[in-house]
mmCIF file of C-alpha atoms and ligand atoms in Angstrom:
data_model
loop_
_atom_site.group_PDB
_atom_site.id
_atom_site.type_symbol
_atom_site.label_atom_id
_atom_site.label_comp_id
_atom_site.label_asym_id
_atom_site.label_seq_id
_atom_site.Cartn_x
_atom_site.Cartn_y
_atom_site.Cartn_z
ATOM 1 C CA UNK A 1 -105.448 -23.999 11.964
ATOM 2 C CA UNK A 2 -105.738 -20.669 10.497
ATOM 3 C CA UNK A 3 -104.121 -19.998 6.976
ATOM 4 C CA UNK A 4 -101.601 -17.750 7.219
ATOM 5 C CA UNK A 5 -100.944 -17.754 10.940
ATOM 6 C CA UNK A 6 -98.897 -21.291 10.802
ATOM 7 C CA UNK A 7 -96.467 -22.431 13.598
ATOM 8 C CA UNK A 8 -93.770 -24.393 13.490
ATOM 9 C CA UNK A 9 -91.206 -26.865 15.300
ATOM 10 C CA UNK A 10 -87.639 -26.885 13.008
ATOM 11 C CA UNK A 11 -85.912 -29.998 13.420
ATOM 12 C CA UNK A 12 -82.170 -29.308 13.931
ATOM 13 C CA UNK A 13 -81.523 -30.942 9.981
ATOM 14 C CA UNK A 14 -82.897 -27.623 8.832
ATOM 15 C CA UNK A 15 -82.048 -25.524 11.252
ATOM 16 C CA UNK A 16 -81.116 -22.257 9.489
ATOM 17 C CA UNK A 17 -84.913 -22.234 8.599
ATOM 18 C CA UNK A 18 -85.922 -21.041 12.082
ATOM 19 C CA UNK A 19 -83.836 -18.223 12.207
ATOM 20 C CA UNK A 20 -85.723 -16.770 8.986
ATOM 21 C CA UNK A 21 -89.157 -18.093 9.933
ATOM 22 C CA UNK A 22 -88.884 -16.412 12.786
ATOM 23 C CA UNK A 23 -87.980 -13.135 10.661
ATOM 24 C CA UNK A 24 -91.328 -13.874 9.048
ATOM 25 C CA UNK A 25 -92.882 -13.538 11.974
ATOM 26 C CA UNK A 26 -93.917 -17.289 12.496
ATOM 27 C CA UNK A 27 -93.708 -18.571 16.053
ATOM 28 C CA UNK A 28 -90.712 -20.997 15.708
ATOM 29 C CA UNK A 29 -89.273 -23.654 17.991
ATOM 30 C CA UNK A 30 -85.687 -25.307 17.549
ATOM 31 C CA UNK A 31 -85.872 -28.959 18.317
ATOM 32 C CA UNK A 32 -82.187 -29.748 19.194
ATOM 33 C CA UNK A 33 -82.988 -33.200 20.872
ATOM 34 C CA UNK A 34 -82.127 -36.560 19.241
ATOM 35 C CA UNK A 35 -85.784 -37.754 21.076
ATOM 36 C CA UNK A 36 -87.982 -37.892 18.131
ATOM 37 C CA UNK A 37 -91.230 -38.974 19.773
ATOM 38 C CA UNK A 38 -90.363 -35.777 21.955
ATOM 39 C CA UNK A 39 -90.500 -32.988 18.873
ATOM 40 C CA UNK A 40 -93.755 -34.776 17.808
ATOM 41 C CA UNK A 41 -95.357 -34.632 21.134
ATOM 42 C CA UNK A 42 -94.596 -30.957 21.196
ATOM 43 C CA UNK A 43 -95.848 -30.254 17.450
ATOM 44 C CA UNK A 44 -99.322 -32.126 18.440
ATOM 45 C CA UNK A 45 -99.442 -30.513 21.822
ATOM 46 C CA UNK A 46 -98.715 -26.988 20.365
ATOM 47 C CA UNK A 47 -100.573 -27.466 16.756
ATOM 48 C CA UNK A 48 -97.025 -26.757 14.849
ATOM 49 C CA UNK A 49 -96.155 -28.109 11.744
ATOM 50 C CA UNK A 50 -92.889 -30.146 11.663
ATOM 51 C CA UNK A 51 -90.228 -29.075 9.193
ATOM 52 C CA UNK A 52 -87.371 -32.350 8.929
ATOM 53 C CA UNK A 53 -84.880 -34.259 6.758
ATOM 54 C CA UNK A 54 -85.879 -37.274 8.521
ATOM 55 C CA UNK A 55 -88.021 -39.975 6.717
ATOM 56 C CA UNK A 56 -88.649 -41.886 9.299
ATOM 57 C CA UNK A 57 -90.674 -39.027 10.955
ATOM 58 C CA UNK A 58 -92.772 -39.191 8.162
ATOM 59 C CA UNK A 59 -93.671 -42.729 8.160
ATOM 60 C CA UNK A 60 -95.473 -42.139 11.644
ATOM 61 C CA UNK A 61 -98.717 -42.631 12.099
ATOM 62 C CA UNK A 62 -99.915 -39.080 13.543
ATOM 63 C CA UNK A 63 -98.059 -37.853 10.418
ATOM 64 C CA UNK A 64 -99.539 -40.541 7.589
ATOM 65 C CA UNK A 65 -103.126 -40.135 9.307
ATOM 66 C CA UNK A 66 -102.903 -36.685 8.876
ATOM 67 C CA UNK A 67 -103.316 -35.666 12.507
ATOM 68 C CA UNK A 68 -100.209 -33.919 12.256
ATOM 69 C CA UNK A 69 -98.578 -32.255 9.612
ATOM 70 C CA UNK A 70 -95.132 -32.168 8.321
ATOM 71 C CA UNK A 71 -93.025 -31.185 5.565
ATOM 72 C CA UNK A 72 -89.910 -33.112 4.692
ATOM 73 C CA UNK A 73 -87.473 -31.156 3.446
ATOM 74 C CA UNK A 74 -85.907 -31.957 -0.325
ATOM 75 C CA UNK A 75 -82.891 -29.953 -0.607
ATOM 76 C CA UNK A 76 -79.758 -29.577 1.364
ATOM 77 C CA UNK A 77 -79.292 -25.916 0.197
ATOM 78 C CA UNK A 78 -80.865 -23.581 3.477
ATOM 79 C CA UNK A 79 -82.675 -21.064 0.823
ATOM 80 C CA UNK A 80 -83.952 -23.765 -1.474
ATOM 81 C CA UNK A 81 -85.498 -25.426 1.904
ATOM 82 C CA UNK A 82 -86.794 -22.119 2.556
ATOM 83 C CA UNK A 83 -88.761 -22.021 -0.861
ATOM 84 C CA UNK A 84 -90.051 -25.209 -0.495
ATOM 85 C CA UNK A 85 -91.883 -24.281 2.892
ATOM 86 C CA UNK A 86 -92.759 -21.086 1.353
ATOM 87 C CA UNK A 87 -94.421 -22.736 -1.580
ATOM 88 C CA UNK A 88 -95.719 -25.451 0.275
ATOM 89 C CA UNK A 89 -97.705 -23.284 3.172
ATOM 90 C CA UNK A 90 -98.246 -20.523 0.638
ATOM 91 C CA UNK A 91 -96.701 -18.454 3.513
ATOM 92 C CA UNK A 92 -96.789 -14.927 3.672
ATOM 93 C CA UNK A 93 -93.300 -13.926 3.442
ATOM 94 C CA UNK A 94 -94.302 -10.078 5.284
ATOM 95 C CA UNK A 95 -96.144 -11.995 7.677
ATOM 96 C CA UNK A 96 -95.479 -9.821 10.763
ATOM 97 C CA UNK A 97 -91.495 -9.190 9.664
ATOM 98 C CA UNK A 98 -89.825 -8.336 13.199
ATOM 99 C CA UNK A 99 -91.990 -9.103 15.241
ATOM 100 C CA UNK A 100 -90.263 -11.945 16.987
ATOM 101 C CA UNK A 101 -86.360 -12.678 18.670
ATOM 102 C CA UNK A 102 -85.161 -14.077 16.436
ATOM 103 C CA UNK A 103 -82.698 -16.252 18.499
ATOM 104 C CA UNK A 104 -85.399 -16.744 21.228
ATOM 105 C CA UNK A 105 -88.788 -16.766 19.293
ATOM 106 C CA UNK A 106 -90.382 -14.157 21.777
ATOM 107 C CA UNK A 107 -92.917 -11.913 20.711
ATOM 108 C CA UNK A 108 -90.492 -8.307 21.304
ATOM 109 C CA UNK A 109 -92.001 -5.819 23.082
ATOM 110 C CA UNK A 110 -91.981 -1.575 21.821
ATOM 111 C CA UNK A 111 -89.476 0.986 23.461
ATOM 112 C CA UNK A 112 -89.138 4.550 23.771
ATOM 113 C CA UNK A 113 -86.052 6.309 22.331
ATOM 114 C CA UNK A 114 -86.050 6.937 26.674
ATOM 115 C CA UNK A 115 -85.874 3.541 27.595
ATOM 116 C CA UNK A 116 -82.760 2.879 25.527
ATOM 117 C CA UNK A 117 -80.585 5.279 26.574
ATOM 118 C CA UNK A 118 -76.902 3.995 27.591
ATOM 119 C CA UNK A 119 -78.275 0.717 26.464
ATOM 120 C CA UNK A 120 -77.288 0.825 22.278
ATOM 121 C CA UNK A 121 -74.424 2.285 21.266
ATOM 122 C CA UNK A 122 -74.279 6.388 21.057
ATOM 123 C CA UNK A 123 -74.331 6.603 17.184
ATOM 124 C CA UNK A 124 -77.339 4.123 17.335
ATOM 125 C CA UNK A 125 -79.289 5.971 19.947
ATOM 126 C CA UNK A 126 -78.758 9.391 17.714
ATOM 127 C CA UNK A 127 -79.647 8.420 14.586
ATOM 128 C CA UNK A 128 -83.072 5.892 15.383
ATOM 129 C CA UNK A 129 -85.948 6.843 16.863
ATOM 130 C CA UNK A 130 -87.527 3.291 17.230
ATOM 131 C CA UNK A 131 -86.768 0.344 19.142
ATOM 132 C CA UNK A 132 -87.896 -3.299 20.248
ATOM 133 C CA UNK A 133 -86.768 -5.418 22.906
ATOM 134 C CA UNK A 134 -86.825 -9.030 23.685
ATOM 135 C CA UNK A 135 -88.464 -9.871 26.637
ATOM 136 C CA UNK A 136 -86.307 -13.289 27.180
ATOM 137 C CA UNK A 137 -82.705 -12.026 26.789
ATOM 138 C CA UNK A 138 -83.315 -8.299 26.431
ATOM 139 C CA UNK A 139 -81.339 -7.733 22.961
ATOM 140 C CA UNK A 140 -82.468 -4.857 21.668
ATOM 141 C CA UNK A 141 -83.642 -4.010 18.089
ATOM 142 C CA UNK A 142 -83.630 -1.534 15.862
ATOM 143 C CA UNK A 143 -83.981 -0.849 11.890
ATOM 144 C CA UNK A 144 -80.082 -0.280 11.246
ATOM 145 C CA UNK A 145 -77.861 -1.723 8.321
ATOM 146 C CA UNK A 146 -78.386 -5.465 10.043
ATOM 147 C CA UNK A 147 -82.591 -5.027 9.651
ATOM 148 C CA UNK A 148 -82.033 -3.533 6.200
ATOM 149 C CA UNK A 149 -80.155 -7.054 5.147
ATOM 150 C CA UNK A 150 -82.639 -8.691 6.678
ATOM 151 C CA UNK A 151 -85.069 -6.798 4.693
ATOM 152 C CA UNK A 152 -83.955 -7.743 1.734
ATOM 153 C CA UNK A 153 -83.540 -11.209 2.102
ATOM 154 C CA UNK A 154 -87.522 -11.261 3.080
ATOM 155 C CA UNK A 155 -87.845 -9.407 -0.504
ATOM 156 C CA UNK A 156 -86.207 -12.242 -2.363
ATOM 157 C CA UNK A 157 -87.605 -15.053 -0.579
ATOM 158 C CA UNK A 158 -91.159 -13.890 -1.276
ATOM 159 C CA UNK A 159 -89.422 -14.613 -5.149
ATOM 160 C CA UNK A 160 -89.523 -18.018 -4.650
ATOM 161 C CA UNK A 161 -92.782 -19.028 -5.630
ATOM 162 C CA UNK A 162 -91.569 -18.513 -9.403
ATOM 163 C CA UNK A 163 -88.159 -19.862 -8.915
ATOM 164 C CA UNK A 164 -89.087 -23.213 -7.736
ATOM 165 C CA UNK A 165 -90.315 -23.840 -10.679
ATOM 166 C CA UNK A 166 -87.592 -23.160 -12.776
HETATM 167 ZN ZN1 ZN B 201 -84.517 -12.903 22.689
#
């Protein structure tokens, strides 16, 4: 596995932290099934790290061996999960930010200012000049006041590393 490029399978426990892995830029799947064996099938298969409250996924053997890593997650608080993982990978908090749906985990695709037309609101289409699309449901993105939120929650999670410590 290359450093810095990590994937991931979010078990539903902690499930706000796909949303902002995703923002990240890591390729993120949401494991909403109560099958365990089924998640860690799809982690091995896939080489993705497993994020989970659950103990008992720990105590598996493809997990104690080492064949397959995963993190179990400490607190119950979504941003102090998120600092754990972040200190725990050493992950790149600007990975690729916006790069990926982040309610579908596709990789979104470029748009001209053209192909947008009638498609975002008026006001929208005036004022940016740059758009993304997702592939899988077609939501359209652009850097408004929504990205700019995002934005800044990116900035203080790459703060963690120092808070955890605290
Ligand atoms: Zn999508």
């Amino acid at each position: 596995m290359i450093i810095g490029n990590f994937k991931f399978i979010v078990d539903s426990n902690v499930g706000k932290l796909a949303k902002w892995l995703r923002m990240m830029g890591y390729d993120t799947l949401f494991f909403n099934g109560s099958n365990d064996s089924s998640m860690v099938t799809t982690a091995l298969n896939e080489g993705r790290v497993i994020l989970t409250r659950d103990t008992q996924i720990m105590k598996r053997r493809v997990v104690t061996s080492g064949r397959l890593k995963a993190i179990l997650i400490r607190s119950d608080e979504p941003e102090l999960q998120m600092c754990q993982v972040i200190n725990d990978l050493n992950l790149d908090c600007q990975f690729r930010p916006f790069a990926i749906c982040l309610e579908c985990n596709q990789p979104l695709l470029e748009r001209s200012k053209q192909q947008v037309e009638g498609v975002v609101p008026p006001y929208v289409f005036r004022m940016q000049s740059q758009y993304m699309e997702c592939p899988a449901c077609h939501r359209i993105y652009w850097r408004g006041t929504h990205w700019q939120a995002m934005n800044r929650k990116l900035n203080k999670f790459e703060e963690c590393q120092q808070k955890e410590e605290l």
